[in-house]
mmCIF file of C-alpha atoms and ligand atoms in Angstrom:
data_model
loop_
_atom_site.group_PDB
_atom_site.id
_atom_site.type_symbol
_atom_site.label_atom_id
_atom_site.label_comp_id
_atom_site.label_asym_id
_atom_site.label_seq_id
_atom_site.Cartn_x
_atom_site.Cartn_y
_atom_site.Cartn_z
ATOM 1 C CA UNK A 217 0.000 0.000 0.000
ATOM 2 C CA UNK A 218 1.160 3.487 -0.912
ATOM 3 C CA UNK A 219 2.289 6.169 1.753
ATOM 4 C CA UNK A 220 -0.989 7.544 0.704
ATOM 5 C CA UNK A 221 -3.232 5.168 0.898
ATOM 6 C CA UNK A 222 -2.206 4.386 4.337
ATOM 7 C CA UNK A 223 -2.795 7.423 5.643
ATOM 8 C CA UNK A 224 -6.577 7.777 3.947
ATOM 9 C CA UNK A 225 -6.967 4.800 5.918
ATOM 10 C CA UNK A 226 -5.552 5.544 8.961
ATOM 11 C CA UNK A 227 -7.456 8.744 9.131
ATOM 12 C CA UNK A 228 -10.366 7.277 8.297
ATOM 13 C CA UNK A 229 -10.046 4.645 11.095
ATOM 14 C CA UNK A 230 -9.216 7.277 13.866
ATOM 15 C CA UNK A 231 -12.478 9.012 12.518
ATOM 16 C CA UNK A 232 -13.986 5.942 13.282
ATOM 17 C CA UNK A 233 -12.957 5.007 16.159
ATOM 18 C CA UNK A 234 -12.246 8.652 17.982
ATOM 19 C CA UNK A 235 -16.561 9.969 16.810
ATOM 20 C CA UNK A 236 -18.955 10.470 19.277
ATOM 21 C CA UNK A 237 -22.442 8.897 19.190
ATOM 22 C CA UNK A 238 -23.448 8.698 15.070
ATOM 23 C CA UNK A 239 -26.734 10.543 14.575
ATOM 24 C CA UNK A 240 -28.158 7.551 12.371
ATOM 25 C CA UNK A 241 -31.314 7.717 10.616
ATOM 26 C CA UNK A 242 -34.343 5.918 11.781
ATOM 27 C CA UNK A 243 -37.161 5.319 9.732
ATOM 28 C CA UNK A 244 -40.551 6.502 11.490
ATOM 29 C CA UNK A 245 -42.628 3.324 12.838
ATOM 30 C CA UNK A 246 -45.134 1.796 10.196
ATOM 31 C CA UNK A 247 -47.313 -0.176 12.959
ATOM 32 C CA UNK A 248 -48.289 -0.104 16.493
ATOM 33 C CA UNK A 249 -44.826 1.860 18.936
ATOM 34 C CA UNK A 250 -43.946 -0.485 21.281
ATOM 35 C CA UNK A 251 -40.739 1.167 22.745
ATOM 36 C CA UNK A 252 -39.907 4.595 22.924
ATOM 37 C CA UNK A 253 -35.901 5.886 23.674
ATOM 38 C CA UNK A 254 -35.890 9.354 24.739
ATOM 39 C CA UNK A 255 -33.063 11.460 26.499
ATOM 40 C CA UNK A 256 -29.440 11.358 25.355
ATOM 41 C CA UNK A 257 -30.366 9.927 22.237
ATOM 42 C CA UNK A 258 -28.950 11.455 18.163
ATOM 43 C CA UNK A 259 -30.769 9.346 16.504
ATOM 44 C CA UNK A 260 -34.564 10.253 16.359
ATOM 45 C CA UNK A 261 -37.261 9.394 14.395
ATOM 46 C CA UNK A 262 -40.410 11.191 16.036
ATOM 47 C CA UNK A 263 -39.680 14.847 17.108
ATOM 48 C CA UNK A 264 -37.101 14.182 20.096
ATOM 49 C CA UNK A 265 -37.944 10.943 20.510
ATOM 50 C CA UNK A 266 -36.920 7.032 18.737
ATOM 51 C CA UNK A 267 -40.018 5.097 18.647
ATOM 52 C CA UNK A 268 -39.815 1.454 17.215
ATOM 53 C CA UNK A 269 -42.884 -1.393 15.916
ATOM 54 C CA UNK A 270 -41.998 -4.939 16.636
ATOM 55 C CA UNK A 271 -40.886 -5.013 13.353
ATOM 56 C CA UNK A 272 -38.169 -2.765 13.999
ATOM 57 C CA UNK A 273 -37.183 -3.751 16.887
ATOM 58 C CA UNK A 274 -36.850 -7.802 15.365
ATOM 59 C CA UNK A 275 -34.959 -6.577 12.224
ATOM 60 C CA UNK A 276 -32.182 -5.266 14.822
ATOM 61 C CA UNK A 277 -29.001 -7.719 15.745
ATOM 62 C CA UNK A 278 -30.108 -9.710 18.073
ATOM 63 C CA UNK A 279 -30.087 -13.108 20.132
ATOM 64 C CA UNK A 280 -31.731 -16.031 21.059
ATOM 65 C CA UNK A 281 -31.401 -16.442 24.987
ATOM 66 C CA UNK A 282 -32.676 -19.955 26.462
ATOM 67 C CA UNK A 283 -32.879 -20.343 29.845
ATOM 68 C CA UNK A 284 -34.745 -20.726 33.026
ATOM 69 C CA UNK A 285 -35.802 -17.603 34.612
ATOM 70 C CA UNK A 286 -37.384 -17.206 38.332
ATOM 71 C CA UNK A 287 -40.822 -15.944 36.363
ATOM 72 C CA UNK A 288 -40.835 -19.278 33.742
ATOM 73 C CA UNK A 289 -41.178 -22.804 34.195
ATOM 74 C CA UNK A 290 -38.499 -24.960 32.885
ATOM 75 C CA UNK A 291 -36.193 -23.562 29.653
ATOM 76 C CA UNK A 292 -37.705 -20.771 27.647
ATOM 77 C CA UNK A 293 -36.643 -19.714 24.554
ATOM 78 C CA UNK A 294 -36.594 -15.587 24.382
ATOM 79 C CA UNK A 295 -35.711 -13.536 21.333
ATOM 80 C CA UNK A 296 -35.384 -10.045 20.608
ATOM 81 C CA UNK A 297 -32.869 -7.380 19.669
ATOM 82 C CA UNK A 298 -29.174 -7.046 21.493
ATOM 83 C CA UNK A 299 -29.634 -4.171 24.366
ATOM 84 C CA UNK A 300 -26.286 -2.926 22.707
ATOM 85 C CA UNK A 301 -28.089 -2.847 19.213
ATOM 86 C CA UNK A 302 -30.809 -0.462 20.513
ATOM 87 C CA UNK A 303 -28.062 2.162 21.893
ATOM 88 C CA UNK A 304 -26.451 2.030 18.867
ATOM 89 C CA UNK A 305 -29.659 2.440 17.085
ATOM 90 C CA UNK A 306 -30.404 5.096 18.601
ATOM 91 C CA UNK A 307 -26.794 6.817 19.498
ATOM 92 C CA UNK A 308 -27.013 6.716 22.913
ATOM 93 C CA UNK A 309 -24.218 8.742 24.953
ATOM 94 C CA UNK A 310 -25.969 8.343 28.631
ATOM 95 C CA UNK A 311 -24.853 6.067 31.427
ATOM 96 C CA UNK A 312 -28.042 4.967 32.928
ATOM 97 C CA UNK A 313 -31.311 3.793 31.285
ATOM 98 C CA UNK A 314 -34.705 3.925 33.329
ATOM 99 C CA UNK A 315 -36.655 1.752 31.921
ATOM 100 C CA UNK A 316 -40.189 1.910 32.459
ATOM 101 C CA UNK A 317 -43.159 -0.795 32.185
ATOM 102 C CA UNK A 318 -46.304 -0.436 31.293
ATOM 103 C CA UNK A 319 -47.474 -1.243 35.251
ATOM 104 C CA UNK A 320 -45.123 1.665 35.807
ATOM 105 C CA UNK A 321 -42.491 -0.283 37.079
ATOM 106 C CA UNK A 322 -39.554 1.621 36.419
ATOM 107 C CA UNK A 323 -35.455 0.665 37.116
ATOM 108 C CA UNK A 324 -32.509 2.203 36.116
ATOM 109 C CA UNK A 325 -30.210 -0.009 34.526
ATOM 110 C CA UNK A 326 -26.506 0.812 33.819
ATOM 111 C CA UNK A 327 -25.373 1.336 30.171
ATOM 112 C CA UNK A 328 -22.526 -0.571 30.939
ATOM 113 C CA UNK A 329 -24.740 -3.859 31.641
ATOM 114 C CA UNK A 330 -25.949 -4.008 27.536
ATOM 115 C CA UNK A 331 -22.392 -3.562 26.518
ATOM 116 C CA UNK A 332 -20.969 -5.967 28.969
ATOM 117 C CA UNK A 333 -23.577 -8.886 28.499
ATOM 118 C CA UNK A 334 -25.784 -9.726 25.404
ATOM 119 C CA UNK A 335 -28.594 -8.609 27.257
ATOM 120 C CA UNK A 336 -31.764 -8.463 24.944
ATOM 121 C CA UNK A 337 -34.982 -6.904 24.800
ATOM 122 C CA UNK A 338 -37.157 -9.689 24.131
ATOM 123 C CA UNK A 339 -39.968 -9.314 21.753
ATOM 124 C CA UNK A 340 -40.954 -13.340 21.716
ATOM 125 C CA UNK A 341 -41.235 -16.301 24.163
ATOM 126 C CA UNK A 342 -40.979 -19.358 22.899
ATOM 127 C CA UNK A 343 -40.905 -18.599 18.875
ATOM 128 C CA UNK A 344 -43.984 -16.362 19.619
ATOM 129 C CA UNK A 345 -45.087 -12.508 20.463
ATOM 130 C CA UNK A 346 -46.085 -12.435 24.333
ATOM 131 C CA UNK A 347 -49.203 -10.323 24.718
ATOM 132 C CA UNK A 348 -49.253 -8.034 27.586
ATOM 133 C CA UNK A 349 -50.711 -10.383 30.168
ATOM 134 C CA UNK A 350 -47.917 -12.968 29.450
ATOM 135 C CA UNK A 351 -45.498 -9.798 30.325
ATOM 136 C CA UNK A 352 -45.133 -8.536 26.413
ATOM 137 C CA UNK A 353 -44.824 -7.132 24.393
ATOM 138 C CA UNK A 354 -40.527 -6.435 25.315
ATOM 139 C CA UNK A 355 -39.046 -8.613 28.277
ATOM 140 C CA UNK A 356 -35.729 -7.404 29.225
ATOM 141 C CA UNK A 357 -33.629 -10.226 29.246
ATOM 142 C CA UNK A 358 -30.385 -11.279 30.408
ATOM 143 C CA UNK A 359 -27.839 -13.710 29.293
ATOM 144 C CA UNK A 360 -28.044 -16.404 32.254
ATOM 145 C CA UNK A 361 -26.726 -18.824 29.804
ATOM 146 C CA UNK A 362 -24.121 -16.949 29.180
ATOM 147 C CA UNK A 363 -23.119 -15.796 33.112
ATOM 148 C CA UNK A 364 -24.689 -18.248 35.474
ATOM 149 C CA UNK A 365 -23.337 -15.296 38.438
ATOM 150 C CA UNK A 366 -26.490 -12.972 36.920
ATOM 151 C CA UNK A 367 -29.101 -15.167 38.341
ATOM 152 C CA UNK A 368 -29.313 -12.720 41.478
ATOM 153 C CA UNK A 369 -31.781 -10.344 42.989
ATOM 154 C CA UNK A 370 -30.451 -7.068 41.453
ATOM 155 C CA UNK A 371 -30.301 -8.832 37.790
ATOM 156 C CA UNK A 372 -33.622 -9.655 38.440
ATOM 157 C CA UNK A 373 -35.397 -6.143 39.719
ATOM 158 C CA UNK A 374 -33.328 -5.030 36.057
ATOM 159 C CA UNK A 375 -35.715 -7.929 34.290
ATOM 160 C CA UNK A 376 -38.278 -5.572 33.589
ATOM 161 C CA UNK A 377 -41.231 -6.873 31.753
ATOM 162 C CA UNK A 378 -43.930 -4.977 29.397
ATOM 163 C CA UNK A 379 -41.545 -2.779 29.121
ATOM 164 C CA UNK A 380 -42.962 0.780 27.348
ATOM 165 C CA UNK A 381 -40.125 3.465 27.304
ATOM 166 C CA UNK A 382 -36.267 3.688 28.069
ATOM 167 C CA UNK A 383 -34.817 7.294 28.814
ATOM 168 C CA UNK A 384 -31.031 7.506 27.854
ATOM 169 C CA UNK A 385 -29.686 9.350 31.089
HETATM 170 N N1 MTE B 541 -43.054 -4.780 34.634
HETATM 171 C C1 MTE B 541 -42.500 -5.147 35.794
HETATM 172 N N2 MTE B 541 -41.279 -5.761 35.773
HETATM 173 C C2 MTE B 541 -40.707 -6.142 36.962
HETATM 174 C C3 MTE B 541 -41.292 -5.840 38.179
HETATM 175 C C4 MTE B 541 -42.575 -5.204 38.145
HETATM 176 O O1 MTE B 541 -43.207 -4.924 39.183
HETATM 177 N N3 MTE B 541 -43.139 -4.870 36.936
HETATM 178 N N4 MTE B 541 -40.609 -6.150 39.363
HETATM 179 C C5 MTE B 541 -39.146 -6.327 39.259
HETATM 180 C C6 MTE B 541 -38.443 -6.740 40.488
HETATM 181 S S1 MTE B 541 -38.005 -5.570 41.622
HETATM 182 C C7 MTE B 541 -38.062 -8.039 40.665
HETATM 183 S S2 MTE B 541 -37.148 -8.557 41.988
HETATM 184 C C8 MTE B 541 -38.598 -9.030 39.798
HETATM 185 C C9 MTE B 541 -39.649 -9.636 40.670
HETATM 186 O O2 MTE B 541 -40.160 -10.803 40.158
HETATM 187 P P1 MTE B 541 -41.361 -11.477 40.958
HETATM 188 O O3 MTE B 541 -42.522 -10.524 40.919
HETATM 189 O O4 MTE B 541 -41.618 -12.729 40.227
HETATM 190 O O5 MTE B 541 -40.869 -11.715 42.364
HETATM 191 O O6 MTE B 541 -39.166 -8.549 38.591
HETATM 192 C C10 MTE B 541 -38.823 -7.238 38.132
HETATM 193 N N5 MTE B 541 -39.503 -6.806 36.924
HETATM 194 MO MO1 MO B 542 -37.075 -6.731 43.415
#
């Protein structure tokens, strides 16, 4: 490689590497919102706010996490979109997210714990959409396959189910 070239490239890796949050684009929801990201977001798609449809949401990375939970009987198989995929989704800068169910439930879960762990915002339970009385329509997830040391109290309180809105804080 020329003297040149490698300098295009290095400057365009330490562009890469060295940005801030990417303002992305989102495309606006086509069906029913089932998550809203507000707060310390770049990437919006409804005035200040990043609203996703199931659709969205499942055409995001994500992961298939089976395992017993304390709220399940026997294995369960849980899909949805990576936590990590979301933030970058959405360009999230904060440190916390409160996430908030649709009971009101709300818990503020580090950033950290969707980078650290494939932690997923489940959107299905066993191949299929859970409705809101079987703790749909998003089931935050973690990987207790992955980390057997997660299944603990304070993982658990972060398990928030029919979960409506995350603010980036
Ligand atoms: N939507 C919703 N998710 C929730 C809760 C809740 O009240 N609503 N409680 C949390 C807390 S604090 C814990 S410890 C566990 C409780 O699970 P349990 O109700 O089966 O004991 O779920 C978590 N997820
Ligand atoms: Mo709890």
């Amino acid at each position: 490689m020329s003297h040149f070239f490698r300098s295009v490239v290095a400057a365009a890796l330490c562009t890469a590497l060295l940005a801030p949050a990417q303002a992305g684009t989102l495309a606006p929801p086509k069906g029913a919102v089932v998550l809203t990201v507000t707060g310390k977001i770049a990437t919006t798609n409804v005035g200040a706010t990043a609203q996703f449809d199931l659709g969205q949401l499942s055409a995001l990375p994500g992961r298939v996490t089976e395992t017993e939970t304390p709220w399940t009987k026997g294995k369960t198989r849980f899909e949805g979109p990576l936590g990590s995929a979301l933030l970058d989704a959405v360009g999230a800068s904060g440190e916390s997210l409160h996430v908030v169910a649709l009971n009101d439930y709300a818990v503020d879960v580090p950033v950290e714990d969707f980078r650290k762990w494939p932690v997923i915002l489940a959107v299905k339970k066993d191949g299929k959409p859970m409705s809101v009385r079987d703790k749909g329509p998003i089931f935050v997830i973690y990987p207790f396959d992955v980390d057997p040391s997660l299944y603990n109290e304070r993982t658990f309180s972060r398990s928030a189910w029919q979960v409506k809105s995350i603010e980036v804080r």
